[in-house]
Amino acid sequence: MTLHIHTPLIESRPLSLAAGRNVWLKLEALQPCGSFKLRGVGHACEVHHARGARHFVSSSGGNAGLAVAYAGRKLGVPVTVVVPETTTERAKELLRLEDAQVVVHGSSWQEANALAQTLVGPGDAFIHPFDDPLLWAGHASLVDEVAEAGVRPDAVVLSVGGGGLLSGVVEGLQRNGWSDVPVLAVETEGAASLHAAMQAGHSVELERIASVATSLGAKRVADQALVCVQQHPVHSHLVSDRAALEACERFLRDHRVLVEPACGAALALAYAPGALAQYQNVLVVVCGGATATLEQIQAWLKQVD
Ligand SMILES: *Cc1c(COP(=O)(O)O)cnc(C)c1O
Protein backbone atom coordinates (compact mmCIF):
# COMPACT_ATOMS: atom_id res chain seq x y z
CA MET A 1 0.00 0.00 0.00
CA THR A 2 1.19 3.46 -0.85
CA LEU A 3 -0.38 6.78 0.04
CA HIS A 4 -0.50 7.85 -3.59
CA ILE A 5 -2.65 6.16 -6.21
CA HIS A 6 -1.83 4.78 -9.66
CA THR A 7 -3.05 7.57 -11.91
CA PRO A 8 -4.65 7.15 -15.32
CA LEU A 9 -2.45 7.36 -18.39
CA ILE A 10 -4.55 8.50 -21.34
CA GLU A 11 -3.89 9.50 -24.91
CA SER A 12 -5.24 13.00 -25.30
CA ARG A 13 -7.11 13.54 -28.54
CA PRO A 14 -7.32 17.35 -28.18
CA LEU A 15 -3.64 17.72 -27.31
CA SER A 16 -2.57 15.23 -29.96
CA LEU A 17 -4.47 17.21 -32.57
CA ALA A 18 -3.01 20.51 -31.32
CA ALA A 19 0.54 19.15 -31.32
CA GLY A 20 0.22 16.97 -34.41
CA ARG A 21 1.85 14.23 -32.32
CA ASN A 22 0.66 11.47 -29.97
CA VAL A 23 0.34 13.16 -26.62
CA TRP A 24 -0.03 11.01 -23.51
CA LEU A 25 -1.15 12.45 -20.20
CA LYS A 26 -0.15 11.15 -16.78
CA LEU A 27 -2.99 12.56 -14.73
CA GLU A 28 -1.32 13.45 -11.43
CA ALA A 29 -4.04 16.02 -10.87
CA LEU A 30 -6.16 13.04 -9.79
CA GLN A 31 -3.99 12.18 -6.78
CA PRO A 32 -6.13 12.45 -3.63
CA CYS A 33 -4.63 15.78 -2.62
CA GLY A 34 -4.52 17.13 -6.16
CA SER A 35 -0.89 16.87 -7.27
CA PHE A 36 2.05 14.56 -7.90
CA LYS A 37 3.58 15.79 -4.63
CA LEU A 38 1.91 12.95 -2.78
CA ARG A 39 4.19 10.42 -4.49
CA GLY A 40 7.40 11.79 -2.99
CA VAL A 41 5.98 13.34 0.15
CA GLY A 42 3.96 10.20 0.88
CA HIS A 43 7.06 8.06 0.49
CA ALA A 44 9.13 10.35 2.73
CA CYS A 45 6.39 10.42 5.39
CA GLU A 46 6.11 6.64 5.34
CA VAL A 47 9.85 6.25 5.80
CA HIS A 48 9.90 8.75 8.69
CA HIS A 49 6.84 7.12 10.23
CA ALA A 50 8.52 3.69 10.09
CA ARG A 51 11.53 5.26 11.86
CA GLY A 52 9.19 6.44 14.62
CA ALA A 53 8.55 10.08 13.74
CA ARG A 54 5.71 11.45 15.87
CA HIS A 55 5.14 14.82 14.20
CA PHE A 56 5.59 16.14 10.65
CA VAL A 57 6.51 19.76 9.98
CA SER A 58 6.21 21.56 6.64
CA SER A 59 6.65 25.17 5.57
CA SER A 60 4.74 24.95 2.31
CA GLY A 61 1.42 26.70 1.90
CA GLY A 62 1.02 24.89 -1.40
CA ASN A 63 0.74 21.37 -2.67
CA ALA A 64 3.71 20.03 -0.70
CA GLY A 65 2.12 21.15 2.57
CA LEU A 66 -1.18 19.62 1.47
CA ALA A 67 0.53 16.33 0.71
CA VAL A 68 2.20 16.29 4.13
CA ALA A 69 -1.14 17.06 5.78
CA TYR A 70 -2.83 14.25 3.85
CA ALA A 71 -0.04 11.77 4.60
CA GLY A 72 -0.04 12.67 8.29
CA ARG A 73 -3.79 12.22 8.57
CA LYS A 74 -3.59 8.82 6.86
CA LEU A 75 -0.69 7.67 9.03
CA GLY A 76 -2.15 9.09 12.25
CA VAL A 77 0.76 11.53 12.68
CA PRO A 78 0.01 15.16 13.65
CA VAL A 79 1.12 17.78 11.13
CA THR A 80 2.10 21.41 11.55
CA VAL A 81 2.35 23.62 8.47
CA VAL A 82 3.86 27.10 8.87
CA VAL A 83 2.82 29.43 6.06
CA PRO A 84 3.53 33.10 5.34
CA GLU A 85 0.84 35.78 5.52
CA THR A 86 0.68 35.84 1.70
CA THR A 87 -0.87 32.35 1.63
CA THR A 88 -4.39 32.39 0.20
CA GLU A 89 -7.45 31.64 2.33
CA ARG A 90 -8.19 28.78 -0.03
CA ALA A 91 -4.83 27.10 0.67
CA LYS A 92 -5.24 27.49 4.44
CA GLU A 93 -8.76 26.09 4.21
CA LEU A 94 -7.50 23.03 2.30
CA LEU A 95 -4.79 22.43 4.89
CA ARG A 96 -7.31 22.62 7.72
CA LEU A 97 -9.61 20.20 5.90
CA GLU A 98 -6.73 17.71 6.15
CA ASP A 99 -6.61 18.35 9.93
CA ALA A 100 -3.20 20.06 9.79
CA GLN A 101 -2.36 22.70 12.36
CA VAL A 102 -1.77 25.87 10.34
CA VAL A 103 0.57 28.50 11.77
CA VAL A 104 0.70 31.82 9.90
CA HIS A 105 4.03 33.56 10.31
CA GLY A 106 6.09 36.17 8.47
CA SER A 107 5.75 38.04 5.21
CA SER A 108 7.81 35.58 3.15
CA TRP A 109 8.39 31.86 2.81
CA GLN A 110 11.89 32.37 4.28
CA GLU A 111 10.41 33.69 7.54
CA ALA A 112 7.78 30.95 7.72
CA ASN A 113 10.43 28.34 7.04
CA ALA A 114 12.72 29.72 9.75
CA LEU A 115 9.93 29.38 12.33
CA ALA A 116 9.08 25.90 11.03
CA GLN A 117 12.68 24.79 11.65
CA THR A 118 12.40 25.80 15.32
CA LEU A 119 9.29 23.61 15.68
CA VAL A 120 11.12 20.44 14.61
CA GLY A 121 11.80 18.65 17.89
CA PRO A 122 13.75 15.45 18.42
CA GLY A 123 11.77 12.61 16.87
CA ASP A 124 9.94 14.98 14.49
CA ALA A 125 10.43 15.03 10.74
CA PHE A 126 10.71 18.13 8.57
CA ILE A 127 9.45 17.39 5.06
CA HIS A 128 11.09 19.54 2.39
CA PRO A 129 8.95 20.47 -0.65
CA PHE A 130 11.54 19.46 -3.28
CA ASP A 131 15.09 18.89 -2.03
CA ASP A 132 15.20 15.37 -0.59
CA PRO A 133 16.25 12.03 -2.17
CA LEU A 134 13.23 10.36 -0.53
CA LEU A 135 10.95 12.67 -2.54
CA TRP A 136 12.71 11.95 -5.82
CA ALA A 137 12.48 8.20 -5.26
CA GLY A 138 8.75 8.59 -4.67
CA HIS A 139 8.17 10.85 -7.69
CA ALA A 140 10.02 8.31 -9.87
CA SER A 141 7.12 5.88 -9.42
CA LEU A 142 5.13 7.82 -12.00
CA VAL A 143 7.59 6.73 -14.69
CA ASP A 144 7.42 3.13 -13.45
CA GLU A 145 3.65 3.22 -14.03
CA VAL A 146 4.10 4.48 -17.59
CA ALA A 147 6.60 1.68 -18.28
CA GLU A 148 4.25 -0.91 -16.76
CA ALA A 149 1.50 0.34 -19.07
CA GLY A 150 3.75 -0.44 -22.04
CA VAL A 151 4.00 3.14 -23.29
CA ARG A 152 7.47 4.30 -24.32
CA PRO A 153 7.58 8.08 -24.72
CA ASP A 154 10.29 9.71 -26.78
CA ALA A 155 10.05 12.91 -24.73
CA VAL A 156 8.62 13.91 -21.34
CA VAL A 157 7.17 17.37 -20.68
CA LEU A 158 7.02 18.58 -17.08
CA SER A 159 7.01 21.77 -15.00
CA VAL A 160 9.93 22.81 -12.81
CA GLY A 161 9.78 24.69 -9.52
CA GLY A 162 12.55 23.59 -7.20
CA GLY A 163 13.34 20.63 -9.40
CA GLY A 164 12.02 17.80 -7.26
CA LEU A 165 9.69 16.51 -9.96
CA LEU A 166 12.47 16.78 -12.55
CA SER A 167 14.88 14.87 -10.30
CA GLY A 168 12.32 12.15 -9.66
CA VAL A 169 11.31 11.76 -13.29
CA VAL A 170 14.95 11.55 -14.39
CA GLU A 171 15.54 8.89 -11.70
CA GLY A 172 12.49 7.03 -13.01
CA LEU A 173 13.60 7.27 -16.65
CA GLN A 174 17.06 6.00 -15.78
CA ARG A 175 15.86 3.09 -13.67
CA ASN A 176 13.57 2.00 -16.52
CA GLY A 177 16.40 2.04 -19.07
CA TRP A 178 15.19 5.25 -20.71
CA SER A 179 18.35 7.31 -20.25
CA ASP A 180 18.03 8.63 -23.79
CA VAL A 181 14.48 10.01 -23.39
CA PRO A 182 14.76 13.81 -23.17
CA VAL A 183 12.90 15.88 -20.60
CA LEU A 184 11.41 19.19 -21.68
CA ALA A 185 11.56 21.23 -18.47
CA VAL A 186 9.08 24.10 -18.50
CA GLU A 187 9.06 27.19 -16.28
CA THR A 188 7.20 30.47 -16.46
CA GLU A 189 9.37 33.46 -17.36
CA GLY A 190 9.05 34.99 -13.89
CA ALA A 191 10.03 31.80 -12.06
CA ALA A 192 12.86 30.54 -14.25
CA SER A 193 15.35 29.34 -11.64
CA LEU A 194 16.37 26.23 -13.60
CA HIS A 195 16.80 28.23 -16.79
CA ALA A 196 19.03 30.72 -14.97
CA ALA A 197 21.09 27.92 -13.43
CA MET A 198 21.54 26.19 -16.79
CA GLN A 199 22.74 29.42 -18.36
CA ALA A 200 25.15 30.12 -15.52
CA GLY A 201 26.36 26.52 -15.27
CA HIS A 202 25.74 26.51 -11.52
CA SER A 203 22.76 27.11 -9.25
CA VAL A 204 21.82 30.76 -8.86
CA GLU A 205 19.32 32.52 -6.65
CA LEU A 206 16.71 34.64 -8.43
CA GLU A 207 16.21 38.06 -6.90
CA ARG A 208 12.48 37.67 -6.97
CA ILE A 209 9.67 35.52 -8.27
CA ALA A 210 7.23 37.31 -10.58
CA SER A 211 4.73 34.74 -11.81
CA VAL A 212 1.17 33.61 -11.16
CA ALA A 213 2.55 30.05 -11.09
CA THR A 214 3.19 30.20 -7.35
CA SER A 215 3.97 26.49 -7.14
CA LEU A 216 6.98 27.08 -9.40
CA GLY A 217 8.25 29.87 -7.16
CA ALA A 218 11.52 28.42 -5.86
CA LYS A 219 14.20 31.11 -6.10
CA ARG A 220 16.90 28.44 -6.34
CA VAL A 221 16.63 24.89 -7.65
CA ALA A 222 17.93 21.88 -5.75
CA ASP A 223 21.52 20.97 -6.63
CA GLN A 224 20.18 17.62 -7.83
CA ALA A 225 18.35 19.40 -10.66
CA LEU A 226 21.74 20.48 -12.01
CA VAL A 227 23.11 16.97 -11.61
CA CYS A 228 20.15 15.80 -13.73
CA VAL A 229 20.91 18.36 -16.39
CA GLN A 230 24.50 17.09 -16.59
CA GLN A 231 23.60 13.40 -16.63
CA HIS A 232 20.46 13.37 -18.73
CA PRO A 233 19.15 15.20 -21.83
CA VAL A 234 17.12 18.08 -20.36
CA HIS A 235 15.91 21.01 -22.48
CA SER A 236 14.74 24.19 -20.77
CA HIS A 237 11.62 25.97 -22.05
CA LEU A 238 9.98 29.17 -20.88
CA VAL A 239 6.35 30.19 -21.29
CA SER A 240 4.54 33.39 -20.33
CA ASP A 241 2.07 33.59 -17.46
CA ARG A 242 -0.62 34.29 -20.04
CA ALA A 243 0.20 31.11 -21.96
CA ALA A 244 0.13 29.07 -18.72
CA LEU A 245 -3.24 30.54 -17.73
CA GLU A 246 -4.75 30.03 -21.18
CA ALA A 247 -3.54 26.43 -21.10
CA CYS A 248 -5.38 25.93 -17.79
CA GLU A 249 -8.61 27.19 -19.35
CA ARG A 250 -8.13 25.14 -22.50
CA PHE A 251 -7.27 21.98 -20.56
CA LEU A 252 -10.38 22.42 -18.42
CA ARG A 253 -12.45 22.59 -21.60
CA ASP A 254 -10.60 19.66 -23.22
CA HIS A 255 -10.36 17.29 -20.26
CA ARG A 256 -12.65 18.70 -17.57
CA VAL A 257 -9.78 18.91 -15.09
CA LEU A 258 -8.78 22.15 -13.38
CA VAL A 259 -5.06 22.58 -12.74
CA GLU A 260 -2.86 25.35 -11.37
CA PRO A 261 -0.89 27.69 -13.66
CA ALA A 262 2.20 25.75 -12.48
CA CYS A 263 0.82 22.79 -14.42
CA GLY A 264 -0.55 25.05 -17.14
CA ALA A 265 3.09 25.90 -17.94
CA ALA A 266 3.81 22.33 -19.07
CA LEU A 267 0.48 22.15 -20.90
CA ALA A 268 1.22 25.45 -22.64
CA LEU A 269 4.29 23.92 -24.26
CA ALA A 270 2.24 20.96 -25.47
CA TYR A 271 -0.42 23.27 -26.91
CA ALA A 272 2.15 25.56 -28.60
CA PRO A 273 2.08 24.86 -32.35
CA GLY A 274 5.19 23.01 -33.45
CA ALA A 275 6.84 22.82 -30.03
CA LEU A 276 6.85 19.00 -30.03
CA ALA A 277 7.62 18.60 -33.73
CA GLN A 278 10.81 16.59 -33.09
CA TYR A 279 8.98 13.82 -31.25
CA GLN A 280 6.34 11.20 -32.00
CA ASN A 281 5.06 10.04 -28.61
CA VAL A 282 5.15 12.68 -25.93
CA LEU A 283 4.32 12.15 -22.28
CA VAL A 284 3.02 15.22 -20.45
CA VAL A 285 3.09 15.06 -16.65
CA VAL A 286 -0.15 16.75 -15.65
CA CYS A 287 1.24 17.67 -12.23
CA GLY A 288 -2.05 19.22 -11.10
CA GLY A 289 -2.26 21.54 -8.12
CA ALA A 290 -5.14 22.03 -5.72
CA THR A 291 -4.88 25.67 -4.75
CA ALA A 292 -6.22 27.40 -7.87
CA THR A 293 -9.88 28.18 -8.43
CA LEU A 294 -11.45 28.95 -11.79
CA GLU A 295 -12.32 32.47 -10.53
CA GLN A 296 -8.67 33.05 -9.63
CA ILE A 297 -7.45 31.90 -13.04
CA GLN A 298 -9.95 34.14 -14.81
CA ALA A 299 -9.01 37.10 -12.61
CA TRP A 300 -5.31 36.54 -13.33
CA LEU A 301 -6.04 36.40 -17.05
CA LYS A 302 -7.47 39.93 -16.82
CA GLN A 303 -4.33 41.15 -15.01
CA VAL A 304 -1.51 39.71 -17.09
CA ASP A 305 -0.45 41.32 -20.33
C1 LIG B 1 5.46 21.51 -6.61
C2 LIG B 1 4.79 21.68 -7.89
C3 LIG B 1 5.51 21.86 -9.08
C4 LIG B 1 7.00 21.96 -9.13
O1 LIG B 1 7.65 20.85 -8.59
P1 LIG B 1 9.15 20.93 -8.10
O2 LIG B 1 9.43 19.59 -7.56
O3 LIG B 1 9.22 22.01 -7.05
O4 LIG B 1 9.96 21.29 -9.28
C5 LIG B 1 4.80 21.96 -10.26
N1 LIG B 1 3.45 21.91 -10.27
C6 LIG B 1 2.73 21.74 -9.16
C7 LIG B 1 1.25 21.70 -9.25
C8 LIG B 1 3.38 21.61 -7.93
O5 LIG B 1 2.65 21.43 -6.82
Tab-separated table of C-alpha atoms and ligand atoms in Angstrom:
chain	number	residue	atom	x	y	z
A	1	MET	CA	0.000	0.000	0.000
A	2	THR	CA	1.192	3.463	-0.846
A	3	LEU	CA	-0.381	6.781	0.043
A	4	HIS	CA	-0.497	7.845	-3.594
A	5	ILE	CA	-2.646	6.162	-6.214
A	6	HIS	CA	-1.831	4.776	-9.661
A	7	THR	CA	-3.052	7.569	-11.909
A	8	PRO	CA	-4.651	7.149	-15.317
A	9	LEU	CA	-2.453	7.363	-18.394
A	10	ILE	CA	-4.547	8.502	-21.344
A	11	GLU	CA	-3.887	9.498	-24.911
A	12	SER	CA	-5.238	12.999	-25.304
A	13	ARG	CA	-7.109	13.543	-28.535
A	14	PRO	CA	-7.322	17.349	-28.178
A	15	LEU	CA	-3.638	17.724	-27.314
A	16	SER	CA	-2.568	15.228	-29.958
A	17	LEU	CA	-4.466	17.212	-32.573
A	18	ALA	CA	-3.015	20.506	-31.324
A	19	ALA	CA	0.544	19.154	-31.325
A	20	GLY	CA	0.221	16.966	-34.414
A	21	ARG	CA	1.849	14.226	-32.324
A	22	ASN	CA	0.662	11.470	-29.973
A	23	VAL	CA	0.343	13.158	-26.624
A	24	TRP	CA	-0.026	11.011	-23.514
A	25	LEU	CA	-1.146	12.451	-20.204
A	26	LYS	CA	-0.151	11.148	-16.785
A	27	LEU	CA	-2.994	12.560	-14.728
A	28	GLU	CA	-1.316	13.447	-11.435
A	29	ALA	CA	-4.038	16.019	-10.868
A	30	LEU	CA	-6.164	13.045	-9.786
A	31	GLN	CA	-3.989	12.184	-6.783
A	32	PRO	CA	-6.132	12.448	-3.632
A	33	CYS	CA	-4.630	15.783	-2.624
A	34	GLY	CA	-4.518	17.134	-6.155
A	35	SER	CA	-0.894	16.873	-7.269
A	36	PHE	CA	2.053	14.557	-7.901
A	37	LYS	CA	3.579	15.786	-4.630
A	38	LEU	CA	1.908	12.947	-2.780
A	39	ARG	CA	4.192	10.425	-4.490
A	40	GLY	CA	7.398	11.788	-2.994
A	41	VAL	CA	5.980	13.337	0.146
A	42	GLY	CA	3.957	10.199	0.882
A	43	HIS	CA	7.057	8.059	0.492
A	44	ALA	CA	9.126	10.354	2.730
A	45	CYS	CA	6.394	10.423	5.390
A	46	GLU	CA	6.108	6.635	5.339
A	47	VAL	CA	9.853	6.247	5.801
A	48	HIS	CA	9.901	8.746	8.688
A	49	HIS	CA	6.838	7.115	10.232
A	50	ALA	CA	8.520	3.692	10.086
A	51	ARG	CA	11.527	5.257	11.856
A	52	GLY	CA	9.192	6.437	14.622
A	53	ALA	CA	8.550	10.083	13.736
A	54	ARG	CA	5.706	11.446	15.866
A	55	HIS	CA	5.143	14.816	14.198
A	56	PHE	CA	5.590	16.137	10.654
A	57	VAL	CA	6.505	19.763	9.984
A	58	SER	CA	6.214	21.562	6.641
A	59	SER	CA	6.649	25.167	5.573
A	60	SER	CA	4.745	24.950	2.306
A	61	GLY	CA	1.419	26.699	1.895
A	62	GLY	CA	1.015	24.891	-1.400
A	63	ASN	CA	0.740	21.369	-2.673
A	64	ALA	CA	3.713	20.028	-0.698
A	65	GLY	CA	2.117	21.146	2.569
A	66	LEU	CA	-1.176	19.619	1.472
A	67	ALA	CA	0.527	16.327	0.710
A	68	VAL	CA	2.201	16.288	4.133
A	69	ALA	CA	-1.141	17.058	5.779
A	70	TYR	CA	-2.834	14.253	3.853
A	71	ALA	CA	-0.035	11.769	4.599
A	72	GLY	CA	-0.040	12.675	8.286
A	73	ARG	CA	-3.789	12.216	8.570
A	74	LYS	CA	-3.594	8.823	6.857
A	75	LEU	CA	-0.690	7.674	9.031
A	76	GLY	CA	-2.146	9.091	12.252
A	77	VAL	CA	0.755	11.530	12.676
A	78	PRO	CA	0.014	15.158	13.650
A	79	VAL	CA	1.124	17.777	11.128
A	80	THR	CA	2.105	21.411	11.550
A	81	VAL	CA	2.351	23.622	8.468
A	82	VAL	CA	3.863	27.098	8.866
A	83	VAL	CA	2.817	29.428	6.059
A	84	PRO	CA	3.531	33.102	5.342
A	85	GLU	CA	0.842	35.785	5.518
A	86	THR	CA	0.685	35.837	1.704
A	87	THR	CA	-0.874	32.355	1.630
A	88	THR	CA	-4.392	32.388	0.199
A	89	GLU	CA	-7.450	31.644	2.332
A	90	ARG	CA	-8.186	28.784	-0.028
A	91	ALA	CA	-4.830	27.103	0.667
A	92	LYS	CA	-5.241	27.493	4.439
A	93	GLU	CA	-8.762	26.091	4.210
A	94	LEU	CA	-7.502	23.026	2.296
A	95	LEU	CA	-4.788	22.427	4.895
A	96	ARG	CA	-7.313	22.618	7.723
A	97	LEU	CA	-9.612	20.197	5.902
A	98	GLU	CA	-6.735	17.706	6.154
A	99	ASP	CA	-6.607	18.350	9.931
A	100	ALA	CA	-3.201	20.064	9.792
A	101	GLN	CA	-2.355	22.700	12.361
A	102	VAL	CA	-1.768	25.866	10.339
A	103	VAL	CA	0.571	28.504	11.770
A	104	VAL	CA	0.700	31.816	9.895
A	105	HIS	CA	4.035	33.565	10.313
A	106	GLY	CA	6.091	36.172	8.468
A	107	SER	CA	5.749	38.039	5.210
A	108	SER	CA	7.808	35.581	3.146
A	109	TRP	CA	8.389	31.864	2.813
A	110	GLN	CA	11.893	32.370	4.278
A	111	GLU	CA	10.414	33.685	7.536
A	112	ALA	CA	7.776	30.947	7.723
A	113	ASN	CA	10.426	28.336	7.036
A	114	ALA	CA	12.717	29.724	9.747
A	115	LEU	CA	9.930	29.379	12.325
A	116	ALA	CA	9.078	25.897	11.035
A	117	GLN	CA	12.679	24.791	11.651
A	118	THR	CA	12.401	25.801	15.317
A	119	LEU	CA	9.294	23.609	15.681
A	120	VAL	CA	11.123	20.438	14.612
A	121	GLY	CA	11.805	18.654	17.894
A	122	PRO	CA	13.749	15.452	18.420
A	123	GLY	CA	11.771	12.613	16.869
A	124	ASP	CA	9.943	14.978	14.492
A	125	ALA	CA	10.430	15.033	10.742
A	126	PHE	CA	10.709	18.126	8.568
A	127	ILE	CA	9.450	17.388	5.064
A	128	HIS	CA	11.088	19.544	2.391
A	129	PRO	CA	8.951	20.472	-0.647
A	130	PHE	CA	11.535	19.460	-3.282
A	131	ASP	CA	15.086	18.892	-2.027
A	132	ASP	CA	15.198	15.373	-0.586
A	133	PRO	CA	16.247	12.034	-2.173
A	134	LEU	CA	13.227	10.364	-0.530
A	135	LEU	CA	10.955	12.666	-2.536
A	136	TRP	CA	12.711	11.951	-5.821
A	137	ALA	CA	12.479	8.203	-5.263
A	138	GLY	CA	8.748	8.593	-4.673
A	139	HIS	CA	8.173	10.847	-7.687
A	140	ALA	CA	10.021	8.309	-9.868
A	141	SER	CA	7.123	5.884	-9.421
A	142	LEU	CA	5.131	7.825	-12.002
A	143	VAL	CA	7.590	6.735	-14.692
A	144	ASP	CA	7.424	3.129	-13.449
A	145	GLU	CA	3.651	3.222	-14.030
A	146	VAL	CA	4.103	4.479	-17.586
A	147	ALA	CA	6.602	1.684	-18.282
A	148	GLU	CA	4.245	-0.905	-16.762
A	149	ALA	CA	1.498	0.336	-19.074
A	150	GLY	CA	3.754	-0.444	-22.038
A	151	VAL	CA	3.998	3.139	-23.289
A	152	ARG	CA	7.470	4.304	-24.321
A	153	PRO	CA	7.576	8.082	-24.716
A	154	ASP	CA	10.289	9.709	-26.781
A	155	ALA	CA	10.050	12.908	-24.729
A	156	VAL	CA	8.617	13.911	-21.342
A	157	VAL	CA	7.174	17.369	-20.685
A	158	LEU	CA	7.021	18.580	-17.082
A	159	SER	CA	7.012	21.768	-15.000
A	160	VAL	CA	9.934	22.808	-12.811
A	161	GLY	CA	9.775	24.691	-9.523
A	162	GLY	CA	12.548	23.592	-7.205
A	163	GLY	CA	13.342	20.628	-9.399
A	164	GLY	CA	12.023	17.799	-7.257
A	165	LEU	CA	9.691	16.507	-9.959
A	166	LEU	CA	12.471	16.783	-12.549
A	167	SER	CA	14.878	14.873	-10.298
A	168	GLY	CA	12.318	12.154	-9.656
A	169	VAL	CA	11.313	11.759	-13.290
A	170	VAL	CA	14.951	11.546	-14.386
A	171	GLU	CA	15.535	8.892	-11.699
A	172	GLY	CA	12.490	7.025	-13.012
A	173	LEU	CA	13.604	7.275	-16.650
A	174	GLN	CA	17.061	5.995	-15.777
A	175	ARG	CA	15.858	3.093	-13.673
A	176	ASN	CA	13.573	1.999	-16.519
A	177	GLY	CA	16.402	2.040	-19.067
A	178	TRP	CA	15.186	5.248	-20.710
A	179	SER	CA	18.345	7.311	-20.245
A	180	ASP	CA	18.027	8.631	-23.790
A	181	VAL	CA	14.484	10.012	-23.389
A	182	PRO	CA	14.759	13.808	-23.169
A	183	VAL	CA	12.903	15.881	-20.595
A	184	LEU	CA	11.411	19.190	-21.683
A	185	ALA	CA	11.562	21.228	-18.474
A	186	VAL	CA	9.080	24.100	-18.503
A	187	GLU	CA	9.056	27.189	-16.285
A	188	THR	CA	7.203	30.465	-16.464
A	189	GLU	CA	9.371	33.462	-17.358
A	190	GLY	CA	9.049	34.993	-13.894
A	191	ALA	CA	10.035	31.797	-12.062
A	192	ALA	CA	12.859	30.541	-14.249
A	193	SER	CA	15.350	29.339	-11.638
A	194	LEU	CA	16.375	26.227	-13.604
A	195	HIS	CA	16.799	28.230	-16.790
A	196	ALA	CA	19.029	30.724	-14.968
A	197	ALA	CA	21.093	27.923	-13.428
A	198	MET	CA	21.537	26.185	-16.787
A	199	GLN	CA	22.736	29.415	-18.359
A	200	ALA	CA	25.154	30.119	-15.517
A	201	GLY	CA	26.359	26.516	-15.271
A	202	HIS	CA	25.740	26.507	-11.516
A	203	SER	CA	22.764	27.113	-9.248
A	204	VAL	CA	21.825	30.759	-8.857
A	205	GLU	CA	19.318	32.524	-6.653
A	206	LEU	CA	16.709	34.638	-8.430
A	207	GLU	CA	16.214	38.062	-6.896
A	208	ARG	CA	12.485	37.669	-6.967
A	209	ILE	CA	9.671	35.517	-8.275
A	210	ALA	CA	7.231	37.307	-10.582
A	211	SER	CA	4.726	34.737	-11.810
A	212	VAL	CA	1.173	33.610	-11.160
A	213	ALA	CA	2.554	30.051	-11.094
A	214	THR	CA	3.193	30.200	-7.349
A	215	SER	CA	3.966	26.487	-7.137
A	216	LEU	CA	6.981	27.081	-9.401
A	217	GLY	CA	8.251	29.875	-7.164
A	218	ALA	CA	11.516	28.425	-5.862
A	219	LYS	CA	14.201	31.109	-6.103
A	220	ARG	CA	16.897	28.438	-6.344
A	221	VAL	CA	16.632	24.886	-7.650
A	222	ALA	CA	17.927	21.879	-5.752
A	223	ASP	CA	21.524	20.965	-6.634
A	224	GLN	CA	20.183	17.618	-7.832
A	225	ALA	CA	18.347	19.400	-10.663
A	226	LEU	CA	21.736	20.479	-12.006
A	227	VAL	CA	23.109	16.971	-11.609
A	228	CYS	CA	20.150	15.797	-13.727
A	229	VAL	CA	20.909	18.363	-16.395
A	230	GLN	CA	24.497	17.087	-16.588
A	231	GLN	CA	23.603	13.398	-16.628
A	232	HIS	CA	20.462	13.372	-18.734
A	233	PRO	CA	19.149	15.200	-21.832
A	234	VAL	CA	17.121	18.084	-20.363
A	235	HIS	CA	15.909	21.008	-22.479
A	236	SER	CA	14.739	24.186	-20.770
A	237	HIS	CA	11.623	25.972	-22.055
A	238	LEU	CA	9.981	29.169	-20.885
A	239	VAL	CA	6.350	30.186	-21.288
A	240	SER	CA	4.538	33.391	-20.330
A	241	ASP	CA	2.067	33.587	-17.464
A	242	ARG	CA	-0.618	34.288	-20.041
A	243	ALA	CA	0.199	31.109	-21.962
A	244	ALA	CA	0.128	29.072	-18.723
A	245	LEU	CA	-3.244	30.537	-17.732
A	246	GLU	CA	-4.754	30.030	-21.181
A	247	ALA	CA	-3.535	26.431	-21.103
A	248	CYS	CA	-5.381	25.934	-17.786
A	249	GLU	CA	-8.611	27.185	-19.346
A	250	ARG	CA	-8.126	25.143	-22.503
A	251	PHE	CA	-7.274	21.982	-20.561
A	252	LEU	CA	-10.383	22.421	-18.422
A	253	ARG	CA	-12.451	22.587	-21.598
A	254	ASP	CA	-10.600	19.661	-23.223
A	255	HIS	CA	-10.358	17.290	-20.258
A	256	ARG	CA	-12.646	18.703	-17.573
A	257	VAL	CA	-9.777	18.907	-15.090
A	258	LEU	CA	-8.785	22.153	-13.376
A	259	VAL	CA	-5.055	22.583	-12.740
A	260	GLU	CA	-2.858	25.351	-11.369
A	261	PRO	CA	-0.888	27.689	-13.660
A	262	ALA	CA	2.199	25.752	-12.475
A	263	CYS	CA	0.825	22.795	-14.419
A	264	GLY	CA	-0.554	25.050	-17.143
A	265	ALA	CA	3.086	25.895	-17.942
A	266	ALA	CA	3.815	22.328	-19.071
A	267	LEU	CA	0.481	22.145	-20.896
A	268	ALA	CA	1.216	25.453	-22.644
A	269	LEU	CA	4.291	23.919	-24.264
A	270	ALA	CA	2.245	20.960	-25.471
A	271	TYR	CA	-0.425	23.267	-26.911
A	272	ALA	CA	2.149	25.555	-28.596
A	273	PRO	CA	2.082	24.856	-32.355
A	274	GLY	CA	5.190	23.007	-33.449
A	275	ALA	CA	6.837	22.818	-30.029
A	276	LEU	CA	6.850	19.000	-30.028
A	277	ALA	CA	7.615	18.597	-33.732
A	278	GLN	CA	10.807	16.589	-33.088
A	279	TYR	CA	8.980	13.821	-31.255
A	280	GLN	CA	6.341	11.200	-32.003
A	281	ASN	CA	5.062	10.042	-28.608
A	282	VAL	CA	5.153	12.679	-25.929
A	283	LEU	CA	4.318	12.152	-22.282
A	284	VAL	CA	3.019	15.220	-20.446
A	285	VAL	CA	3.093	15.060	-16.654
A	286	VAL	CA	-0.152	16.753	-15.651
A	287	CYS	CA	1.241	17.667	-12.232
A	288	GLY	CA	-2.051	19.216	-11.099
A	289	GLY	CA	-2.259	21.544	-8.119
A	290	ALA	CA	-5.138	22.033	-5.719
A	291	THR	CA	-4.882	25.670	-4.753
A	292	ALA	CA	-6.219	27.401	-7.873
A	293	THR	CA	-9.876	28.182	-8.429
A	294	LEU	CA	-11.447	28.950	-11.787
A	295	GLU	CA	-12.322	32.469	-10.532
A	296	GLN	CA	-8.673	33.048	-9.629
A	297	ILE	CA	-7.455	31.896	-13.036
A	298	GLN	CA	-9.954	34.138	-14.808
A	299	ALA	CA	-9.015	37.099	-12.606
A	300	TRP	CA	-5.305	36.544	-13.325
A	301	LEU	CA	-6.035	36.399	-17.051
A	302	LYS	CA	-7.467	39.928	-16.824
A	303	GLN	CA	-4.330	41.155	-15.007
A	304	VAL	CA	-1.508	39.711	-17.095
A	305	ASP	CA	-0.453	41.323	-20.332
B	1	LIG	C1	5.460	21.505	-6.613
B	1	LIG	C2	4.791	21.684	-7.886
B	1	LIG	C3	5.506	21.859	-9.083
B	1	LIG	C4	7.003	21.959	-9.126
B	1	LIG	O1	7.649	20.850	-8.587
B	1	LIG	P1	9.154	20.932	-8.103
B	1	LIG	O2	9.427	19.591	-7.559
B	1	LIG	O3	9.218	22.010	-7.050
B	1	LIG	O4	9.964	21.289	-9.278
B	1	LIG	C5	4.796	21.960	-10.259
B	1	LIG	N1	3.452	21.907	-10.271
B	1	LIG	C6	2.732	21.739	-9.156
B	1	LIG	C7	1.254	21.701	-9.249
B	1	LIG	C8	3.376	21.610	-7.929
B	1	LIG	O5	2.652	21.428	-6.821
